[in-house]
CSV table of C-alpha atoms and ligand atoms in Angstrom, one decimal:
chain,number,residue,atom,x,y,z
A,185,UNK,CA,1.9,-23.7,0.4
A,186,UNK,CA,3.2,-27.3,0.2
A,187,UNK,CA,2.6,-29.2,3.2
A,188,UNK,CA,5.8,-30.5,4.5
A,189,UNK,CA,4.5,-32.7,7.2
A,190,UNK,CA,2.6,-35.0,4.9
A,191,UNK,CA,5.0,-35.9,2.7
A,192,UNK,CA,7.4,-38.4,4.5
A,193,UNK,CA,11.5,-37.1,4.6
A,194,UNK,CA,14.1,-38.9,2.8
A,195,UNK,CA,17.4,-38.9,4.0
A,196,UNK,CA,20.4,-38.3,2.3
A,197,UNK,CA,22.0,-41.6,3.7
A,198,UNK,CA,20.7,-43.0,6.8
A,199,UNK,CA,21.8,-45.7,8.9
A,200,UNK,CA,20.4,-49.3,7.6
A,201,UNK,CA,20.6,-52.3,10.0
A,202,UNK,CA,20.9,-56.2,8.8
A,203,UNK,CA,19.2,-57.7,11.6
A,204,UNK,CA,22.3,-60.1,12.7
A,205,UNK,CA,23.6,-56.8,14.6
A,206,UNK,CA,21.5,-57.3,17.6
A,207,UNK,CA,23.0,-61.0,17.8
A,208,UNK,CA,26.3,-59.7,18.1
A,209,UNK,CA,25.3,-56.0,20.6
A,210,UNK,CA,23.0,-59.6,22.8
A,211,UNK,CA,26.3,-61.7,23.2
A,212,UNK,CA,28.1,-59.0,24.7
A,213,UNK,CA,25.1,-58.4,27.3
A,214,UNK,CA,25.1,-61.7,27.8
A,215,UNK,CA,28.8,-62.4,29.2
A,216,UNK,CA,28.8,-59.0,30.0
A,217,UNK,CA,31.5,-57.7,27.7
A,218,UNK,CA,29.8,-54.6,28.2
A,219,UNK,CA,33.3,-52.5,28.7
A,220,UNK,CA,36.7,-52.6,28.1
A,221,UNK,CA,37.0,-53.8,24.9
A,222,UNK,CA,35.9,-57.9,24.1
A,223,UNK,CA,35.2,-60.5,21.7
A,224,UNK,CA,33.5,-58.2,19.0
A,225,UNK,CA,36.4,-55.7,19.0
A,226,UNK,CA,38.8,-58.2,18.1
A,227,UNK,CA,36.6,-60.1,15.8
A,228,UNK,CA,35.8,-56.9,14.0
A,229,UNK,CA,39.2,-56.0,13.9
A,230,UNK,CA,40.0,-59.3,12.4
A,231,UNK,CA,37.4,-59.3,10.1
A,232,UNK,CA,37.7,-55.7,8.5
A,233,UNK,CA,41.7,-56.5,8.1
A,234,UNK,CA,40.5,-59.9,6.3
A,235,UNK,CA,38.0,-58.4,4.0
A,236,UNK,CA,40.2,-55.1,2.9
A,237,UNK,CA,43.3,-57.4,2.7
A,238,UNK,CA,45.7,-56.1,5.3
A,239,UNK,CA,47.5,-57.5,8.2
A,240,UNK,CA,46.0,-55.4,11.0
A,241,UNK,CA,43.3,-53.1,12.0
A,242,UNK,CA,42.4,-51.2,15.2
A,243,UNK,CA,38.6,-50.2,16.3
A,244,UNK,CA,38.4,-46.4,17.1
A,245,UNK,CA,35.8,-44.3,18.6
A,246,UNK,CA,35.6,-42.4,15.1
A,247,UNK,CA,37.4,-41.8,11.4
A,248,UNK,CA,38.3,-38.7,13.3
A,249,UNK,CA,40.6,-40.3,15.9
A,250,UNK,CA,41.8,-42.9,13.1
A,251,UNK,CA,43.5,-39.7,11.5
A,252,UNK,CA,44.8,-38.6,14.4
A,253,UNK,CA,46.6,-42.0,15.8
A,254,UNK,CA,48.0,-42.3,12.1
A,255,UNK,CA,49.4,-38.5,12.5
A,256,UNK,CA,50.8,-39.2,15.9
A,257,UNK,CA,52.5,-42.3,14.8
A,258,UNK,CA,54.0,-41.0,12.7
A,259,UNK,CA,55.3,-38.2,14.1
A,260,UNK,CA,53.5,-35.5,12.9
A,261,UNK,CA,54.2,-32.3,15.7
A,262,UNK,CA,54.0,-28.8,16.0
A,263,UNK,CA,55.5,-26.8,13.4
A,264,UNK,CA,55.4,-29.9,10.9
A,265,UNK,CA,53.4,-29.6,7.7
A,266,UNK,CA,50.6,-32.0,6.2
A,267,UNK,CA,49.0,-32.0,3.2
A,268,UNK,CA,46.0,-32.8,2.8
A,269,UNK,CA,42.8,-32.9,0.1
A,270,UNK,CA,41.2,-29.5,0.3
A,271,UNK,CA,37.7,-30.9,-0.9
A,272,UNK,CA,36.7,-33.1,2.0
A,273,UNK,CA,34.5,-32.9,5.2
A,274,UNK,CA,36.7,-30.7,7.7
A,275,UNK,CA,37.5,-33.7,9.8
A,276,UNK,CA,40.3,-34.8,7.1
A,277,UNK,CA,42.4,-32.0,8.3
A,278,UNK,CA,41.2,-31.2,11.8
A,279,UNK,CA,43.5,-33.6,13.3
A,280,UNK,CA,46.2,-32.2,11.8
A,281,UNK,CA,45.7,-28.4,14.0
A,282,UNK,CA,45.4,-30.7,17.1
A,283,UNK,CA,49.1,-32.1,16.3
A,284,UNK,CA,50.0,-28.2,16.2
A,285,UNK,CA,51.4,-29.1,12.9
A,286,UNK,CA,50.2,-27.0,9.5
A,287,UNK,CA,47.9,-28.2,7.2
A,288,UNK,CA,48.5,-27.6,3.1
A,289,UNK,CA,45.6,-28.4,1.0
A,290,UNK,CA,45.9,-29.9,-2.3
A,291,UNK,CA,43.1,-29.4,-5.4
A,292,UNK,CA,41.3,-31.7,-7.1
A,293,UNK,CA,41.2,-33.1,-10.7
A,294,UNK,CA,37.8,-33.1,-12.8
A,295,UNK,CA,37.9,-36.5,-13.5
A,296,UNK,CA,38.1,-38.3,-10.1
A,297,UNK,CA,37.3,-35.2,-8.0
A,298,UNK,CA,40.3,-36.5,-5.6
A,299,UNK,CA,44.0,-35.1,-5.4
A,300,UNK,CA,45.2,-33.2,-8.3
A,301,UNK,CA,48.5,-34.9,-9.1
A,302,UNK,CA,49.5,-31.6,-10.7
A,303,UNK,CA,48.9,-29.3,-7.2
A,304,UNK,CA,50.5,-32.6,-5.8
A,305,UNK,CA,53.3,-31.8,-7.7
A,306,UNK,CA,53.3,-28.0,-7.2
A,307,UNK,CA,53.2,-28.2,-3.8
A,308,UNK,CA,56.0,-30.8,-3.6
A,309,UNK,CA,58.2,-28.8,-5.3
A,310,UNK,CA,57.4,-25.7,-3.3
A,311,UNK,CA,58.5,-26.9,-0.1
A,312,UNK,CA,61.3,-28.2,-1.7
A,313,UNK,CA,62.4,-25.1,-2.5
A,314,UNK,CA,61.2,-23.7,1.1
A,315,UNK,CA,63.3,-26.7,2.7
A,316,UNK,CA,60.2,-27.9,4.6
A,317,UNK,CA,59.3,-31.3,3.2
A,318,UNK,CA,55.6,-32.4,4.8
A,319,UNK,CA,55.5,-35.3,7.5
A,320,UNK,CA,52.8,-36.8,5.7
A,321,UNK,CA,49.9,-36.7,3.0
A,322,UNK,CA,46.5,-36.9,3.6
A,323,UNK,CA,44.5,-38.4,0.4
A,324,UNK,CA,40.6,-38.4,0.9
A,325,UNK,CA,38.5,-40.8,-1.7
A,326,UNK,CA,35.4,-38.7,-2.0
A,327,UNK,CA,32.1,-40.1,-2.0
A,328,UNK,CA,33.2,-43.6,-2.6
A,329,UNK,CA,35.9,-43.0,-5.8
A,330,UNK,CA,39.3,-43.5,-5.6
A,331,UNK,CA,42.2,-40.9,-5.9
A,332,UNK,CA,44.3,-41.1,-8.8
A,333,UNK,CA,46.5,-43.8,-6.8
A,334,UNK,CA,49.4,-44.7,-8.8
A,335,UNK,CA,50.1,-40.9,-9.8
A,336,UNK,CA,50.4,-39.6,-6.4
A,337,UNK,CA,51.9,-42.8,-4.5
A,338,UNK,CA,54.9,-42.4,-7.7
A,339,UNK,CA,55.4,-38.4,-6.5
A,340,UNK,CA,54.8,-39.5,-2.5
A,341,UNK,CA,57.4,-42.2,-3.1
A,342,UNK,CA,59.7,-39.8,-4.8
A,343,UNK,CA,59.7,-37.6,-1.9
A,344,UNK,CA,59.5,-40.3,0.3
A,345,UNK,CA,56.3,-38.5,2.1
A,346,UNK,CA,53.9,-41.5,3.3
A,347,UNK,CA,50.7,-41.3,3.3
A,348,UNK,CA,47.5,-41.7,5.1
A,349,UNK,CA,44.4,-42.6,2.7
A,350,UNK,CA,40.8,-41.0,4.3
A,351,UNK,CA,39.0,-43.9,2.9
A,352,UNK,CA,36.2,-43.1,5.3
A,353,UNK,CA,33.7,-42.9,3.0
A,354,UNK,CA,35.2,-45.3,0.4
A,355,UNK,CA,34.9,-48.8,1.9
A,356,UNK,CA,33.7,-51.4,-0.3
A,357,UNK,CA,35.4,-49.5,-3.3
A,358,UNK,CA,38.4,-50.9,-5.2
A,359,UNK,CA,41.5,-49.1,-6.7
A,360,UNK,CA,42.9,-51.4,-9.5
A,361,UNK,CA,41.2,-54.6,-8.0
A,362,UNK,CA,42.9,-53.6,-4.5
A,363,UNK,CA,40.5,-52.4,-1.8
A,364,UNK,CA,40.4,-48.3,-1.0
A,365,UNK,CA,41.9,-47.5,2.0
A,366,UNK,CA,45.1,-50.0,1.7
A,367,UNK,CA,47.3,-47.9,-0.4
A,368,UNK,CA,48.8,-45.6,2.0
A,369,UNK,CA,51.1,-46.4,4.6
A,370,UNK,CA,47.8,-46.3,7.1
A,371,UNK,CA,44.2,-46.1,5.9
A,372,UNK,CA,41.4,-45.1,8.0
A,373,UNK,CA,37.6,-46.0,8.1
A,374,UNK,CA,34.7,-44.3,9.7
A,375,UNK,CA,31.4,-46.1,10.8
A,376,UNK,CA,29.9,-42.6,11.3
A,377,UNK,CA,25.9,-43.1,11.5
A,378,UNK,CA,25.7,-41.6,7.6
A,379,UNK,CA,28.6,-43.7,6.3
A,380,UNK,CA,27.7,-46.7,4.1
A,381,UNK,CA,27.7,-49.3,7.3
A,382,UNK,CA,27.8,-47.8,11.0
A,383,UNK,CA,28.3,-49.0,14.1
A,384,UNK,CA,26.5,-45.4,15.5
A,385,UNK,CA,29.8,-44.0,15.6
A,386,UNK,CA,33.6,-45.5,15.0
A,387,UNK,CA,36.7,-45.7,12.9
A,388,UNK,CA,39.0,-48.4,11.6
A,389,UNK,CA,42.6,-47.4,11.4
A,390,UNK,CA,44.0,-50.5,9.3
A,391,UNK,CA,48.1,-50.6,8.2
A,392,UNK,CA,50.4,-53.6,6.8
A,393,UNK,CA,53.0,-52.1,9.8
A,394,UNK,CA,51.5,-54.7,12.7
A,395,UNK,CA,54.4,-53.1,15.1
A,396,UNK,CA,52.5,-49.3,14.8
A,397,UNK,CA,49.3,-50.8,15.0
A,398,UNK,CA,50.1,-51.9,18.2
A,399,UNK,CA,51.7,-49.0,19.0
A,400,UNK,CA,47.8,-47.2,18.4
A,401,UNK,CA,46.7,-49.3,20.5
A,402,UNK,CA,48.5,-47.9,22.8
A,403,UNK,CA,48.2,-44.5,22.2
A,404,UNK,CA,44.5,-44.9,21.6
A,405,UNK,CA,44.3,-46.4,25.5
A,406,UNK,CA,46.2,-43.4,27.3
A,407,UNK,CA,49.4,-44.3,26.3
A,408,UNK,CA,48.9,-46.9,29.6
A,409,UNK,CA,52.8,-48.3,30.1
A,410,UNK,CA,53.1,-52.0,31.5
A,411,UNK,CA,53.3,-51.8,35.4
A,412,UNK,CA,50.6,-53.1,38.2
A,413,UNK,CA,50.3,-49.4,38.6
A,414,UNK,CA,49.5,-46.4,36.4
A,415,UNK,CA,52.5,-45.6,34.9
A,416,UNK,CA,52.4,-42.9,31.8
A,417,UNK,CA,55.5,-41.9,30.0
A,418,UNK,CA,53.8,-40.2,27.2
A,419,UNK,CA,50.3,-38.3,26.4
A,420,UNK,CA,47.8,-40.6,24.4
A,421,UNK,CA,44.2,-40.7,24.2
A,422,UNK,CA,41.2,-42.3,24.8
A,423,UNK,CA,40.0,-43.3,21.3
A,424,UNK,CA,39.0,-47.4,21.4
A,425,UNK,CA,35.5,-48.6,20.4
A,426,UNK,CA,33.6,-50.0,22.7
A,427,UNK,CA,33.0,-53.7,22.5
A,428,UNK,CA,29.0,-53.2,21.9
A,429,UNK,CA,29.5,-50.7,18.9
A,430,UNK,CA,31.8,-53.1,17.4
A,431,UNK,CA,29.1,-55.9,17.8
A,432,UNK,CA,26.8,-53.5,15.5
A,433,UNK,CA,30.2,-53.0,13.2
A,434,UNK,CA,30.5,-57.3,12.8
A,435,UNK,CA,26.4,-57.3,11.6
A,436,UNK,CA,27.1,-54.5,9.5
A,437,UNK,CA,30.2,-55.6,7.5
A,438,UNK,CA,28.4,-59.3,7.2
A,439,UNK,CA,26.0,-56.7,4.3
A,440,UNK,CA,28.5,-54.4,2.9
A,441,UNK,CA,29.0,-56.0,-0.6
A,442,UNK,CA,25.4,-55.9,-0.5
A,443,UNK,CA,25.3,-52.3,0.5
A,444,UNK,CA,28.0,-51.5,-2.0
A,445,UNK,CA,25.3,-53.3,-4.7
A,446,UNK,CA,22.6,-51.2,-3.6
A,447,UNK,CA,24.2,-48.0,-3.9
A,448,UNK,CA,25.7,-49.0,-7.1
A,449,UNK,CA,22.1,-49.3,-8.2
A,450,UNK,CA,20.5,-46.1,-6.8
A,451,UNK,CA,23.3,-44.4,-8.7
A,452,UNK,CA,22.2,-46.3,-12.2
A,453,UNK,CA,18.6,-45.8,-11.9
A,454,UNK,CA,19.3,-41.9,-11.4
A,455,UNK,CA,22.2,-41.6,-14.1
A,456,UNK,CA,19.9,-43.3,-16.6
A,457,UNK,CA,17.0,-41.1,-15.8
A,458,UNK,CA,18.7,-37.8,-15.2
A,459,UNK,CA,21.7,-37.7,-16.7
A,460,UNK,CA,19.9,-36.5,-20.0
A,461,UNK,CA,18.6,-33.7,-18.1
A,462,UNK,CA,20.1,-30.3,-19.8
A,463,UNK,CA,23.4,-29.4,-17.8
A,464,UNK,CA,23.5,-32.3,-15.5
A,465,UNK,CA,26.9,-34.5,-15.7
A,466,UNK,CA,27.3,-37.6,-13.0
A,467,UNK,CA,30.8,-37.9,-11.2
A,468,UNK,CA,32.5,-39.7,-13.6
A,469,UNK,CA,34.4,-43.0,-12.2
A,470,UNK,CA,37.9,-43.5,-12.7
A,471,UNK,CA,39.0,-46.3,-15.1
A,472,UNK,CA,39.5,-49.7,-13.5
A,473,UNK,CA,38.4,-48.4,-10.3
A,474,UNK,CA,35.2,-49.7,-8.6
A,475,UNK,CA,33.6,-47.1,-6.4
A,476,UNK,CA,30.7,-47.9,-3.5
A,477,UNK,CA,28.5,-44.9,-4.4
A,478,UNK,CA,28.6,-43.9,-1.5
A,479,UNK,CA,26.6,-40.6,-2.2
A,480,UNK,CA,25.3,-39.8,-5.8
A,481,UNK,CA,26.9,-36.9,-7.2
A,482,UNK,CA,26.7,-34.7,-10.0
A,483,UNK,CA,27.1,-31.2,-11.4
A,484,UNK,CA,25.0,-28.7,-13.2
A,485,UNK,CA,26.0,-26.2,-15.3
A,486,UNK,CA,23.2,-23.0,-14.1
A,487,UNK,CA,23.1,-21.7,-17.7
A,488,UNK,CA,22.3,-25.0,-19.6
A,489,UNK,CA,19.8,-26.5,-16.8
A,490,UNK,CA,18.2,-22.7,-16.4
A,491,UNK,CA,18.7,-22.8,-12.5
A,492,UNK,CA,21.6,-23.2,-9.7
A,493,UNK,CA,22.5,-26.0,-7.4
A,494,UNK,CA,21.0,-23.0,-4.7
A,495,UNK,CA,17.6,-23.5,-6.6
A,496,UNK,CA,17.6,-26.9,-7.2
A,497,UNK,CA,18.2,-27.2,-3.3
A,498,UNK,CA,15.6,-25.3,-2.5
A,499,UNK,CA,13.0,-27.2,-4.7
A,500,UNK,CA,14.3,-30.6,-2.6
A,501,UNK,CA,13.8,-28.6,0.6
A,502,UNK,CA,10.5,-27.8,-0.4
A,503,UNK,CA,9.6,-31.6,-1.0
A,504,UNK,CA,10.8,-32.5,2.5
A,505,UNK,CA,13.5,-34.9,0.4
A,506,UNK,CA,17.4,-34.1,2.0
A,507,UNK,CA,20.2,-33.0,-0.8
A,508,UNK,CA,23.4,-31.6,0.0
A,509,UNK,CA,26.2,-29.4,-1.9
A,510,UNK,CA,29.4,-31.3,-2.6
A,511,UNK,CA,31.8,-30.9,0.2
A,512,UNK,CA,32.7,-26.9,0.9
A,513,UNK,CA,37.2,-26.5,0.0
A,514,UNK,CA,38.8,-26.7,3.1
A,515,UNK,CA,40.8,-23.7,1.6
A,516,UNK,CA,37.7,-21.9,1.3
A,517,UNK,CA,36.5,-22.0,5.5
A,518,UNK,CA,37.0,-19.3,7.2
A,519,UNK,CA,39.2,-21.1,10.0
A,520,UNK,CA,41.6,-22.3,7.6
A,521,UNK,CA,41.5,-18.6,6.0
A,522,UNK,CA,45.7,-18.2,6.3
A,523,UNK,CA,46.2,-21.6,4.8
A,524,UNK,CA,48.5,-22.4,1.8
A,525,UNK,CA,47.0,-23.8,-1.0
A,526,UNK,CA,47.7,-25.7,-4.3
A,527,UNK,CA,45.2,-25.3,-7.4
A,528,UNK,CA,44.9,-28.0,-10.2
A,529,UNK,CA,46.6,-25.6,-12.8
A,530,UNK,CA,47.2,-21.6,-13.4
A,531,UNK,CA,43.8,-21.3,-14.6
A,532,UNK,CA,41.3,-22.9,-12.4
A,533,UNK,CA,40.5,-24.5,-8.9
A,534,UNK,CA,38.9,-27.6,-10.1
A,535,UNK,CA,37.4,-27.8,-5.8
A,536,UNK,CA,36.1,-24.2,-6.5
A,537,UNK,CA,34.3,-25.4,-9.5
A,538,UNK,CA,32.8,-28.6,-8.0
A,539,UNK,CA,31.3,-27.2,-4.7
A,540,UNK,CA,30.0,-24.0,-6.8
A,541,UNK,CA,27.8,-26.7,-9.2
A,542,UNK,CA,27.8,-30.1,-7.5
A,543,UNK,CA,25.1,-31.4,-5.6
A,544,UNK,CA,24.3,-35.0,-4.0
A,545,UNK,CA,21.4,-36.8,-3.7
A,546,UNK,CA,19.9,-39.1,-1.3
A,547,UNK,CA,21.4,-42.2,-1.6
A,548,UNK,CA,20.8,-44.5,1.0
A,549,UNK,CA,20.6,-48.0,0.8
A,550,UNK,CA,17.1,-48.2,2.3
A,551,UNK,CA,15.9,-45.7,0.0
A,552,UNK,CA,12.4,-47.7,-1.7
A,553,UNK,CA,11.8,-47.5,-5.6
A,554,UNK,CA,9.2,-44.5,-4.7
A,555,UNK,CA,11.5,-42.7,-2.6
A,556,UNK,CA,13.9,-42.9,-5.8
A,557,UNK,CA,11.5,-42.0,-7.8
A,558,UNK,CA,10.2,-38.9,-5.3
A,559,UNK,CA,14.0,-37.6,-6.0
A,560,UNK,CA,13.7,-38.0,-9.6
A,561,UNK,CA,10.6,-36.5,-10.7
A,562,UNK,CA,11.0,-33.5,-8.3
A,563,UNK,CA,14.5,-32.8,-9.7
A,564,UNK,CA,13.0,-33.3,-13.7
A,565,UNK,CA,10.2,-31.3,-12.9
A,566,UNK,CA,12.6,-28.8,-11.2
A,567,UNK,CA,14.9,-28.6,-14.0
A,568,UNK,CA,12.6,-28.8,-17.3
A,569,UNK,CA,10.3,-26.4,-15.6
A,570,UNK,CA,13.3,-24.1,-16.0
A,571,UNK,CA,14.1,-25.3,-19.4
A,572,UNK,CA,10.2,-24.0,-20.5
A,573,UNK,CA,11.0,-20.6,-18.9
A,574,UNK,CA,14.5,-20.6,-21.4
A,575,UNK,CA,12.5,-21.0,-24.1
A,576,UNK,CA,9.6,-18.6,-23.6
A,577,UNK,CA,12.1,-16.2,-22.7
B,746,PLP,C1,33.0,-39.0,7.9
B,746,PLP,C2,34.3,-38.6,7.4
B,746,PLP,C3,35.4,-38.5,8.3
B,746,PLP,C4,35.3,-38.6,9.8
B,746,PLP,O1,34.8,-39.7,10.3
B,746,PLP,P1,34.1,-39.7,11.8
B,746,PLP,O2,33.9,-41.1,12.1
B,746,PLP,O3,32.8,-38.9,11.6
B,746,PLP,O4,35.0,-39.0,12.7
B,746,PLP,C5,36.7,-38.2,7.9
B,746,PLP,N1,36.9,-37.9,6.6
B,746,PLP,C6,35.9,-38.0,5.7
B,746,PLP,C7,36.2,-37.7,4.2
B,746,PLP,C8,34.6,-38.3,6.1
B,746,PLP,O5,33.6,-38.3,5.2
């Protein structure tokens, strides 16, 4: 039996400091902008809008409620339809069942592994047809790579759906030299603790419309009207971050081209190692687009590598090293079981495919050269090990 305890974990992606962080988290001790709000919110605010390139941003307490202040603004109620990337983490659509409103979920395409233009299409055309047009479209960039922008923005447009862009784990990417997260009408951020920069928990919610922002600022500080007294004349929330986590946010963002660089070369050193591994194929990234890498992905096709993702996650398990499957289809949960969906074409559901043979690795940007090499050699061995059992069989 291996000994677990001796060998050290690795992480899938775990948080990894600067150092200027605890400058920031110290001035707000200092002149005691613990709470409400302060300096470092509206620095952080400031300087996230700056470096993605849009007028405005607002600090959350997660991606979560970033979603769900861009749902309320606009609009979005019960009975109302959303649709929404189907392979994502569940928080993509869960703000759309606390707006009462339906979700729709939309395939992906092989290429990108984001929005299938064609289901985009399909489903469009659907509802036409049904006379129930969605409020809005939710477009997640997984793992760091952009959606197929252009393609869906031009059938959005046509519709004249808008969009929110779950960019939450694609900042530092770029879409056609433009940042990820600034092509819908309202992006959103998360600086979740496994995200490439954290602030232990937080969103961004960033928009070229400065008059909604303010209007989630609103919302996201119960909806507070202006009189000396507590006067409400609508439901909000309570979703602003707190002046200290932002002060971790400010340290964080000072590093994320860095980050971006790091994770960029994690992903190299394992395509050129394993990618000439039997059955292995690397998500591919789109041309002209620039993802973070945020988590390395790939496939593996069971016959040619002689073993399944299942396997292959077991051997990691074994090694104390911490590797995920790809994202499970929204469409595929169990709590989402009565929900409409929209495949990539007749023949296949490209999301189906993906989470039944894609696998990440650890790819955290504090990961040393041995822990990258751990990851390697344990998923060569795993698979050529297999490869000599093919051939003797
Ligand atoms: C992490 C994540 C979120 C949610 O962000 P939180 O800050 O954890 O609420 C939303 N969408 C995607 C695709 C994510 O990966």
């Amino acid at each position: 039996m291996l000994n677990i305890a001796s060998k050290k974990r690795i992480f899938l992606s775990s948080p990894h400091m600067s150092g200027n962080e605890q400058k920031y988290v110290n001035e707000a001790f200092e002149s005691n902008w613990i709470a409400p709000l302060g300096p470092n919110v509206d620095a952080f605010e400031k300087e996230i809008a700056q470096y993605v390139g849009v007028n405005e941003a607002v600090a959350v307490s997660s991606g979560t409620a970033a979603i769900h202040l861009a749902l309320s603004l606009l609009g979005v109620q019960k009975g109302d339809r959303v649709f929404c990337s189907t392979l994502t983490f569940i928080a993509s659509a869960n703000p759309i069942i606390y707006q009462g409103a339906e979700p729709v979920f939309i395939d992906s395409e092989p290429e990108t592994w984001n929005m299938s233009p064609n289901a985009l299409e399909k489903a469009f055309s659907d509802s036409v047809k049904e006379g129930k047009l969605p409020k809005a479209v939710i477009v997640v960039n997984l793992y760091g790579q952009s959606a197929r922008m252009d393609e869906i923005i031009a059938i959005c447009d046509y519709y004249d759906v808008p969009i929110i862009e779950d960019a939450a784990e694609s900042l530092g990417s770029s879409y056609k030299g433009k940042a990820s997260g600034t092509f819908g009408k309202f992006g959103v951020y998360s600086f979740n603790g496994n995200k490439i920069i954290t602030t232990s928990g937080g969103g961004m919610l960033v928009s070229d419309d400065a008059e909604a922002l303010k209007r989630a600022r609103f919302l996201a500080t119960q909806a507070r009207d202006p009189a000396p007294h507590y006067q409400h004349s609508q439901i909000g929330f309570n979703y602003r971050l707190s002046n200290i986590l932002a002060g971790i946010g400010r340290g964080q963002l000072e590093v994320l081209d860095e980050r971006v660089e790091q994770r960029r070369t994690i992903f190299n050193k394992y395509l050129e190692e394993l990618s000439g591994l039997p059955g292995v194929h690397f998500m591919p990234e789109l041309k002209e687009t620039r993802s973070n890498r945020w988590l390395t992905a790939f496939t593996l096709n069971h016959q040619e590598a002689g073993l399944t993702v299942h396997d292959l996650l077991k051997v990691f398990a074994d090694e104390n090293i911490e590797a995920r499957p790809v994202w499970k289809p929204l469409h595929l949960q169990t709590v989402f079981q009565q929900t409409k969906y929209f495949k990539h074409s007749e023949k296949e559901s490209v999301s189906d495919r993906l989470f039944h043979n894609g696998m990440c690795l650890p790819s955290g940007s504090n990961m040393t050269e041995e822990d990258q090499w751990r990851v390697i050699d344990c998923m060569r061995n795993a698979v050529i090990s297999k490869e000599g059992d093919i051939r003797l069989m």
